[in-house]
Coordinates of C-alpha atoms in Angstrom, one line a residue:
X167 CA 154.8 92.4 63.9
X168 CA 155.4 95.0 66.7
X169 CA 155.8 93.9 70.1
X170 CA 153.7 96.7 71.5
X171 CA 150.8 95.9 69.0
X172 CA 150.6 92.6 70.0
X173 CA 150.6 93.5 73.8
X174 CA 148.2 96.5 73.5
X175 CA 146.0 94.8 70.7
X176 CA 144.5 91.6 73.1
X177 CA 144.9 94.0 76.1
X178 CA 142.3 96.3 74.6
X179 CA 139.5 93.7 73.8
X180 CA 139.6 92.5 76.7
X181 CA 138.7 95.3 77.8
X182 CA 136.5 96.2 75.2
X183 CA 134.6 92.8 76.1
X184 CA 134.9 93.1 79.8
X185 CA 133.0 96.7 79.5
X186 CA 130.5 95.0 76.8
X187 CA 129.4 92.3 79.8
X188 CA 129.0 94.8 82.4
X189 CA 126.5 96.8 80.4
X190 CA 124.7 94.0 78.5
X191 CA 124.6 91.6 82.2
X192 CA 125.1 94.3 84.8
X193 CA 121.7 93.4 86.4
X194 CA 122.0 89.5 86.4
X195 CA 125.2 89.9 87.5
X196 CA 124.8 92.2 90.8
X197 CA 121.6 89.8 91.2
X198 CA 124.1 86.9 91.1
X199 CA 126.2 88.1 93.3
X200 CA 124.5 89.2 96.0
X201 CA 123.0 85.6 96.2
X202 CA 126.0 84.0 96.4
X203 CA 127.6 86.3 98.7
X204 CA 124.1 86.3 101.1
X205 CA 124.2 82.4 100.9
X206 CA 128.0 82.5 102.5
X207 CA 127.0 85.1 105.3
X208 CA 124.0 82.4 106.5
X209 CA 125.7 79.5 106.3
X210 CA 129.4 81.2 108.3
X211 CA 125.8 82.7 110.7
X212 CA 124.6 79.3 110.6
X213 CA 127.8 77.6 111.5
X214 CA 128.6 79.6 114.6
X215 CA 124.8 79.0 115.7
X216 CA 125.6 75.7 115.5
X217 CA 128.2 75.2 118.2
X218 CA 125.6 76.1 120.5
X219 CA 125.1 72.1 120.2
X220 CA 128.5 70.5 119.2
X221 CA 131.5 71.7 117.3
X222 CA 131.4 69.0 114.9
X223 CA 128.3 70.8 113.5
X224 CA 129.9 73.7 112.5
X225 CA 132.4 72.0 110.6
X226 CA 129.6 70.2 108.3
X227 CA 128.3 73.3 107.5
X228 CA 131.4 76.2 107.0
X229 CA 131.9 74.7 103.3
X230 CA 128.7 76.0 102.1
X231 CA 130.0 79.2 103.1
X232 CA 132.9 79.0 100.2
X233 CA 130.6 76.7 98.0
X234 CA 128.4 79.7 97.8
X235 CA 130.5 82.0 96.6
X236 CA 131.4 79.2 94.5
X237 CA 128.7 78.9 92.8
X238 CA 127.8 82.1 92.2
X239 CA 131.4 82.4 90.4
X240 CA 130.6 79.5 88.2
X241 CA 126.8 81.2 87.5
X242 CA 128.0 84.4 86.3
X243 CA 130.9 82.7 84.0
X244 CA 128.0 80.2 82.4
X245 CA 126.0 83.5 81.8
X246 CA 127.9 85.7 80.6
X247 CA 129.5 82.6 77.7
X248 CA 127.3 83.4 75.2
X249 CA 128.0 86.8 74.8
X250 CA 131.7 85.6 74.3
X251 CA 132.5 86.3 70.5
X252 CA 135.8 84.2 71.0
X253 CA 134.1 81.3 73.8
X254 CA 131.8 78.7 71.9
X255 CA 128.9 78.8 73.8
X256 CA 128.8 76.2 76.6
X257 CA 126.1 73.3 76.3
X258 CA 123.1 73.5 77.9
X259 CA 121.6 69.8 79.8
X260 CA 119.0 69.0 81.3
X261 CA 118.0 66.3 84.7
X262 CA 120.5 64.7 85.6
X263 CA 122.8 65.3 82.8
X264 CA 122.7 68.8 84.2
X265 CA 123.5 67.9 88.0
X266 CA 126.2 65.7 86.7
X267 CA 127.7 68.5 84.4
X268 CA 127.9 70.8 87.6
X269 CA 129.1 68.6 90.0
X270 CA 132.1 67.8 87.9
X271 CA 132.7 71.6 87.2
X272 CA 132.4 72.3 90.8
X273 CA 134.6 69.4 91.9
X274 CA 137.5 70.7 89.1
X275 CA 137.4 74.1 90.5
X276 CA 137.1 73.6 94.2
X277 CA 140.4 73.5 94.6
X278 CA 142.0 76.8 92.2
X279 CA 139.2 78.2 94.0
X280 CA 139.9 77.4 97.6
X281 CA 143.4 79.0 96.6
X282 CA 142.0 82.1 95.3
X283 CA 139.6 81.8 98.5
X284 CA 142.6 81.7 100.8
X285 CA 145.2 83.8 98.6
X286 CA 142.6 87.2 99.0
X287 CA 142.3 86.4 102.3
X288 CA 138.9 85.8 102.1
X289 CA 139.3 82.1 104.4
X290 CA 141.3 83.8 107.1
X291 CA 138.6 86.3 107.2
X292 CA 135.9 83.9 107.7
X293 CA 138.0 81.9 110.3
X294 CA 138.6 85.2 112.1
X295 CA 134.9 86.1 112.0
X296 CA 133.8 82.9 112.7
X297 CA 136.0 83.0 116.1
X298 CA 134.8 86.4 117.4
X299 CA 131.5 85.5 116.6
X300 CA 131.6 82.2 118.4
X301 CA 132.8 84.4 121.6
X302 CA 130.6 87.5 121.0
X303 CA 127.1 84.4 121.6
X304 CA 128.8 82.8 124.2
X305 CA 129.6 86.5 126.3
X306 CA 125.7 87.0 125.2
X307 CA 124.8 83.8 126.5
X308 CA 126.6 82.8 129.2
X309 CA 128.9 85.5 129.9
X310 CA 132.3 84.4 131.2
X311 CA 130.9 81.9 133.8
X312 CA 131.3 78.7 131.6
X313 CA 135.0 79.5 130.1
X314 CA 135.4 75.7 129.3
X315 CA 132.2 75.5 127.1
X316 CA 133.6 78.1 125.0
X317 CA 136.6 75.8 124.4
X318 CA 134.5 73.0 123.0
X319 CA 132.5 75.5 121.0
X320 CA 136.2 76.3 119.1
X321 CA 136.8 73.5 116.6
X322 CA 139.2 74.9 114.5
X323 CA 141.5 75.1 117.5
X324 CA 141.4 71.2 117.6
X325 CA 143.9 69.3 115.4
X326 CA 142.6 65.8 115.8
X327 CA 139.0 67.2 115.1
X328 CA 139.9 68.5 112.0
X329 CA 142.2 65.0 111.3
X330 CA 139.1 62.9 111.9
X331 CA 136.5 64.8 109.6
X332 CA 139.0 64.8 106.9
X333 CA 139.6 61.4 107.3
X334 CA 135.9 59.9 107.3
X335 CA 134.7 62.7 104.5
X336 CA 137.6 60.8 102.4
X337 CA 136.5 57.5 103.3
X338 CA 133.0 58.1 102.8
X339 CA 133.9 59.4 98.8
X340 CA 135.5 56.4 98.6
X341 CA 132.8 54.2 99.6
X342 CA 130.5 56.0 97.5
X343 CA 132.8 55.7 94.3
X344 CA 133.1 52.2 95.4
X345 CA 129.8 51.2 95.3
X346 CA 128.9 53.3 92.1
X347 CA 126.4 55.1 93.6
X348 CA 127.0 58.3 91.8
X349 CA 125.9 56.4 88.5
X350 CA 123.0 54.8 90.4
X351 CA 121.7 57.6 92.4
X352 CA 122.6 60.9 90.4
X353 CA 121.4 62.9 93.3
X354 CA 124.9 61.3 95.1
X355 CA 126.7 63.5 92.7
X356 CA 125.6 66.6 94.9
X357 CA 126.7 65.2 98.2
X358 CA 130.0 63.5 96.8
X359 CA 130.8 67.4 95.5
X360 CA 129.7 68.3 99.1
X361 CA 132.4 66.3 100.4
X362 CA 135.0 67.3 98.2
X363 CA 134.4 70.6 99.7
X364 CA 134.5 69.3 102.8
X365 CA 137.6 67.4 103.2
X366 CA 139.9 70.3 101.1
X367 CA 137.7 73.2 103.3
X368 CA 139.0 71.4 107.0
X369 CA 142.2 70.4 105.6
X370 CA 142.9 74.5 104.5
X371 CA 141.8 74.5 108.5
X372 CA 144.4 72.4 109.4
X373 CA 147.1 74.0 107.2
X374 CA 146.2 77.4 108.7
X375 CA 147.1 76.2 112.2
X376 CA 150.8 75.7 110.9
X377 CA 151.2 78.7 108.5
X378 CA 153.4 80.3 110.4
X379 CA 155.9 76.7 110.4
X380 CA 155.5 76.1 106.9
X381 CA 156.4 79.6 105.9
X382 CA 159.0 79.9 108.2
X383 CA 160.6 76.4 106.9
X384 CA 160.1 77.7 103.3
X385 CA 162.0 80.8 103.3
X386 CA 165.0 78.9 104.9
X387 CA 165.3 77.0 101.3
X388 CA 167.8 78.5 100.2
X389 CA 166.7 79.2 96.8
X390 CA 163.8 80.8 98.1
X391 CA 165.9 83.1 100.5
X392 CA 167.7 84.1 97.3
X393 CA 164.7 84.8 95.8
X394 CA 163.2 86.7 99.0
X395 CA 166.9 89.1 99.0
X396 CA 166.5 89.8 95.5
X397 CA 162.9 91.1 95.5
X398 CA 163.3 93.6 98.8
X399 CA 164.4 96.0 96.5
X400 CA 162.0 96.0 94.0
X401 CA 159.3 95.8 96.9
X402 CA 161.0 98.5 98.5
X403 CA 160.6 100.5 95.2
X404 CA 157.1 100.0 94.4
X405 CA 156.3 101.0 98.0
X406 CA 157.0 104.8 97.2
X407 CA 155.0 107.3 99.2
X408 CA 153.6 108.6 95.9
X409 CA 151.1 105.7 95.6
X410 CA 148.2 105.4 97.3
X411 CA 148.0 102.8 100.7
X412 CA 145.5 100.5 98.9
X413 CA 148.0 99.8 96.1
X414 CA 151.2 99.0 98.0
X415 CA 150.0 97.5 101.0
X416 CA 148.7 94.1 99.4
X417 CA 152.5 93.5 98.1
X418 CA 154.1 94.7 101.5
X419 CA 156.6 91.8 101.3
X420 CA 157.6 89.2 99.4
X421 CA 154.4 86.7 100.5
X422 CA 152.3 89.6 99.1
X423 CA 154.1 90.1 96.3
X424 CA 154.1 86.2 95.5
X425 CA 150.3 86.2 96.3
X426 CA 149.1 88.9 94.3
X427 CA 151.1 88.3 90.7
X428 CA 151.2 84.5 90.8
X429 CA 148.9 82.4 93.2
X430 CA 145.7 84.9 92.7
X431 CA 146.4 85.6 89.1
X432 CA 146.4 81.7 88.0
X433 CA 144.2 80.9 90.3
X434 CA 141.7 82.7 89.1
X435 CA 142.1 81.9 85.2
X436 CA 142.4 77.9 86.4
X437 CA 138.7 78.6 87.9
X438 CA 137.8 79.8 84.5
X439 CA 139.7 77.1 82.5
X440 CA 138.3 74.7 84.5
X441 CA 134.6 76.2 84.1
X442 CA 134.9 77.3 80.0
X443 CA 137.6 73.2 79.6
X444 CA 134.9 71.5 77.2
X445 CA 134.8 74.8 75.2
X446 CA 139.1 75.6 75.2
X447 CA 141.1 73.4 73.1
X448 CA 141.4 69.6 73.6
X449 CA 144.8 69.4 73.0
X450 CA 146.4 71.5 76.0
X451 CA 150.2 71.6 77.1
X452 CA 152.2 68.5 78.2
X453 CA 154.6 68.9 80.7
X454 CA 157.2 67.0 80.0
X455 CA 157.8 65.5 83.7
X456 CA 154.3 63.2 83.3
X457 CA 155.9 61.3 80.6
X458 CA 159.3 61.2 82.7
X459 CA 157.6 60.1 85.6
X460 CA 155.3 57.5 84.0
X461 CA 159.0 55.9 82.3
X462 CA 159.9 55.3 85.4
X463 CA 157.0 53.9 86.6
X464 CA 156.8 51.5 83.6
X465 CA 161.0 50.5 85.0
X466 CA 159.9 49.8 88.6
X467 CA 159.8 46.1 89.9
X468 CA 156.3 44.5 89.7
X469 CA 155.5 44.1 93.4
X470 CA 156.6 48.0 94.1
X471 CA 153.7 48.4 91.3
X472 CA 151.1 46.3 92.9
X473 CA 151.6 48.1 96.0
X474 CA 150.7 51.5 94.5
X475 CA 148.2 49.9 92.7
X476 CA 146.3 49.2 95.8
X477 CA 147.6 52.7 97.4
X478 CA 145.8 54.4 94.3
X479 CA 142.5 52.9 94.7
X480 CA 142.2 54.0 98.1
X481 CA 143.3 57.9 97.6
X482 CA 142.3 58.0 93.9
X483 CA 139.6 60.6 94.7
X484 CA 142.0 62.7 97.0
X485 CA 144.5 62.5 93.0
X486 CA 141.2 63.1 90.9
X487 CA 140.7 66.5 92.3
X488 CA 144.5 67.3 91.8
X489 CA 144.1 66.0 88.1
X490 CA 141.5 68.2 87.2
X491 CA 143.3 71.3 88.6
X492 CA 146.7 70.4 86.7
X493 CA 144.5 69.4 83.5
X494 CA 142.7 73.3 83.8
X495 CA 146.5 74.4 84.5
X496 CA 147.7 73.3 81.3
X497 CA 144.5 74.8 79.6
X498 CA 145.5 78.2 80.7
X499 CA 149.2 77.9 79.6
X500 CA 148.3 76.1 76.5
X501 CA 148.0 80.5 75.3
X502 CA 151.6 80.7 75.7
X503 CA 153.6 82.2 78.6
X504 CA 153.2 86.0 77.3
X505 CA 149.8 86.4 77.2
X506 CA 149.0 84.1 80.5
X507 CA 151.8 87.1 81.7
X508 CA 149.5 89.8 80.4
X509 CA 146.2 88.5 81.8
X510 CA 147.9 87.8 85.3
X511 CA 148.8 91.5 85.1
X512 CA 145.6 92.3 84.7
X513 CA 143.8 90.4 87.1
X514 CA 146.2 91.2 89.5
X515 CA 145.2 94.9 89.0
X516 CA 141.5 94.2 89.3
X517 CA 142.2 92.2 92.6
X518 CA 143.0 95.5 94.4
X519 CA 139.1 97.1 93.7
X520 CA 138.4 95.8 96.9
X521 CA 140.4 97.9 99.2
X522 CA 138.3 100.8 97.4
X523 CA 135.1 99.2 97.9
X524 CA 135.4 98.9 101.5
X525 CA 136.6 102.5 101.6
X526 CA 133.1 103.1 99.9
X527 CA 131.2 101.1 102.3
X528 CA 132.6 103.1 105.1
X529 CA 132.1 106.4 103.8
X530 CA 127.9 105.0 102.8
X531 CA 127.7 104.6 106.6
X532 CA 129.8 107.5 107.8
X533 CA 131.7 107.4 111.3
X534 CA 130.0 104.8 113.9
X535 CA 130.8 103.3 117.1
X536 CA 132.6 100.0 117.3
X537 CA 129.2 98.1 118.3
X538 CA 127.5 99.2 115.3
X539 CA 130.2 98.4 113.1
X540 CA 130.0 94.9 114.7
X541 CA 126.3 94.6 113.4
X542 CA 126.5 95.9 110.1
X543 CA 129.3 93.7 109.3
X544 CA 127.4 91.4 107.3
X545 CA 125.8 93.8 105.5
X546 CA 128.9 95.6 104.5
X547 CA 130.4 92.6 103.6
X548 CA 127.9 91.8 101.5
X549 CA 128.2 95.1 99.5
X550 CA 131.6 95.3 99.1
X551 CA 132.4 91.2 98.2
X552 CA 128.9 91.6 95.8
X553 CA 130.4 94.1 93.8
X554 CA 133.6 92.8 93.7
X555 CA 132.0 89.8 92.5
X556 CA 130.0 91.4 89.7
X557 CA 133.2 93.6 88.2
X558 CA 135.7 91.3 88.6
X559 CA 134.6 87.8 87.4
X560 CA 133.3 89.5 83.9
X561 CA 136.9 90.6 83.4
X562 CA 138.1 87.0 84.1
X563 CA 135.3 85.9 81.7
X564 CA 137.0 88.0 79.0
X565 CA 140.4 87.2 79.5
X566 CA 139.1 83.4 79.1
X567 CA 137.8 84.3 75.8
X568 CA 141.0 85.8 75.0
X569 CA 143.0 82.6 75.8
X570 CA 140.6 80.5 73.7
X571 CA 141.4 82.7 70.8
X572 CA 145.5 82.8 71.2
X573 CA 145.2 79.0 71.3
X574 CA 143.4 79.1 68.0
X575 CA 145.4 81.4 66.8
X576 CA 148.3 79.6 68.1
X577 CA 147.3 76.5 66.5
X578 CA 146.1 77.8 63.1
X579 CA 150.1 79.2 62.8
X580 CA 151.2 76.0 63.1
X581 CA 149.2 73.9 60.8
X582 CA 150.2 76.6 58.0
X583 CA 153.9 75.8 59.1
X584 CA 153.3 72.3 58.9
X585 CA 151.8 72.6 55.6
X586 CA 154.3 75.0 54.3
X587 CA 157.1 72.2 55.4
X588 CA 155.4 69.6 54.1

């Protein structure tokens, strides 16, 4: 068959379905979105409120901020299934078959989500508006005459705070999958997934204090420095002056450019795959390095294997999480490296409509003073993140569909080999 064909032939219906759930859903899903995306501006509002009384406070509540949009991510992909020729249509439960059902998708994309959360900047944003806020009540409040009580209302500026709520939200999941409770108690299931949110939302806290260390330390690799030489110049091509600024200024340098066709693109379809798993094929990818590493697991002395034993049981929730984004990995690639290429292509393309959107929102309100800019900034947040929402996770809907289909496809080809050989 031609190559072009079969590039330009699943590139077009996705399209073609993309466009279909926009104007079949467009009103459920601006609805959608502007719920979640209201939910994350009162609970960040909520969180800087709350240092007011202690620190610790504000850390309880900033993951609703990210579960919101969360959820409102998982709502619109469970909507917009049926109308998904190539997507069997996802089950629907009831009770507590339905809490349990979206606690476990939650808890399996928490953490492809947290990446795409971080890799669009979206968690350096909050931390950033969080901060100003923090100081803009205190100035309000107390003006500059109690300096040290603006200190304590920081908590992302101490280590050992973040340490400690990582540490007893992980304990705490452990004691509840300990003592069963989540079977016992299905209501558990919501504030187990609350914890999972918790623990990975502080620990991305505590990872952003170091950024600048870790990246530094990586680009000293010396494969990655090879790497970094190597893509100057084809960063240094694609930022012609012909293009427009919203276009070349996401892939600036080679963090960009690693952020914006890898991390976002897979990210985003592992949300997906992780959502639409019970509907994809059961028999994804194997790398080959589990079966390598669990040989050499099997050759290890008995007491070595005792000891991890008793390791795994008490980090076995921290692994879970990690399982279920590696399992929703494998989903994805089970399509085949071309069109998983494609489709991060594409989404990687869709990811710059926000730039635009914000240009949008600025021109709605025309030129305004800094003040004023200060207090709409939840609002025009809200507009631009809403509708990036609504056209954006439609098109990751599609391309999910599109996956499902190359699998099948993928698989059908070889049976008929098998049965030709055979």
């Amino acid at each position: 068959m031609d190559p072009v064909s079969d590039v330009l032939r699943p590139l077009w219906r996705i399209l073609r379905t993309t466009a279909q759930l926009w104007w079949k859903h467009w009103p459920a899903l601006l609805v959608i979105s502007i719920l979640a995306w209201a939910g994350h501006e009162f609970f960040l509002s909520l969180a800087v409120f709350s240092t007011r009384t202690h620190a610790l406070l504000s850390f309880l509540i900033l993951p609703f901020a990210p579960l919101s949009a969360l959820v409102g991510y998982i709502a619109i992909l469970h909507y917009t299934a049926p109308s998904l020729m190539d997507l069997p249509s996802l089950r629907k439960k009831e009770g507590a078959a339905a809490v349990t059902s979206f606690v476990g998708v939650v808890s399996a994309s928490i953490l492809p989500f947290l990446a795409l959360y971080a890799a669009q900047g979206t968690a350096k944003a909050d931390k950033l508006v969080f901060l100003r806020d923090v100081f803009t009540d205190h100035l309000v409040a107390d003006g500059l005459l109690a300096p040290e009580q603006l200190n304590d209302r920081y908590g992302y500026s101490s280590p050992l705070l973040i340490i400690a709520v990582v540490l007893i939200a992980v304990l705490i999941r452990r004691i509840i999958s300990a003592l069963k409770l989540n079977d016992k108690f299905p209501t558990f299931r919501l504030f187990s997934g609350y914890l999972e949110a918790l623990w990975l939302v502080s620990l991305a806290g505590l990872l952003n204090l170091y950024t600048g260390r870790i990246t530094e330390w990586f680009h000293k690799r010396a494969m990655v420095s090879a790497v970094i030489e190597r893509s100057e110049g084809l960063i240094e091509w694609w930022n012609t002056p012909s293009l427009p600024d919203f276009i070349t200024q996401p892939w600036g340098d080679f963090n960009g450019l690693l952020t914006a066709l890898i991390i976002t693109p897979l990210a985003t379809l592992t949300v997906a795959a992780a959502v639409y798993g019970a509907t994809f094929d059961n028999n994804p990818m194997e790398f080959g390095l589990t079966a390598t590493i669990e040989e050499r697991l099997d050759n290890t002395p008995s007491f070595l294997k005792r000891g991890w034993n008793m390791l795994a049981q008490y980090v076995a929730d921290i692994f879970a999480t990690v399982r279920k984004t590696l399992a929703a990995v494998r989903k994805v690639m089970a399509a085949g490296v071309g069109p998983v290429i494609m489709m991060s292509l594409l989404v990687a393309a869709a990811g710059h409509l926000r730039t635009p959107l914000t240009m949008a929102a600025r021109a709605l309100v025309g030129p305004q003073a800094q003040t004023v800019w200060y207090v709409l900034r939840p609002y025009t947040t809200l507009f631009v993140e809403a509708l990036f929402m609504a056209i954006t996770v439609p098109l990751v809907a599609a391309c999910s569909a599109s996956i499902a289909r190359a699998r099948r496809e993928q698989l059908a080809a070889e049976r008929a080999t098998q049965e030709v050989e055979s």
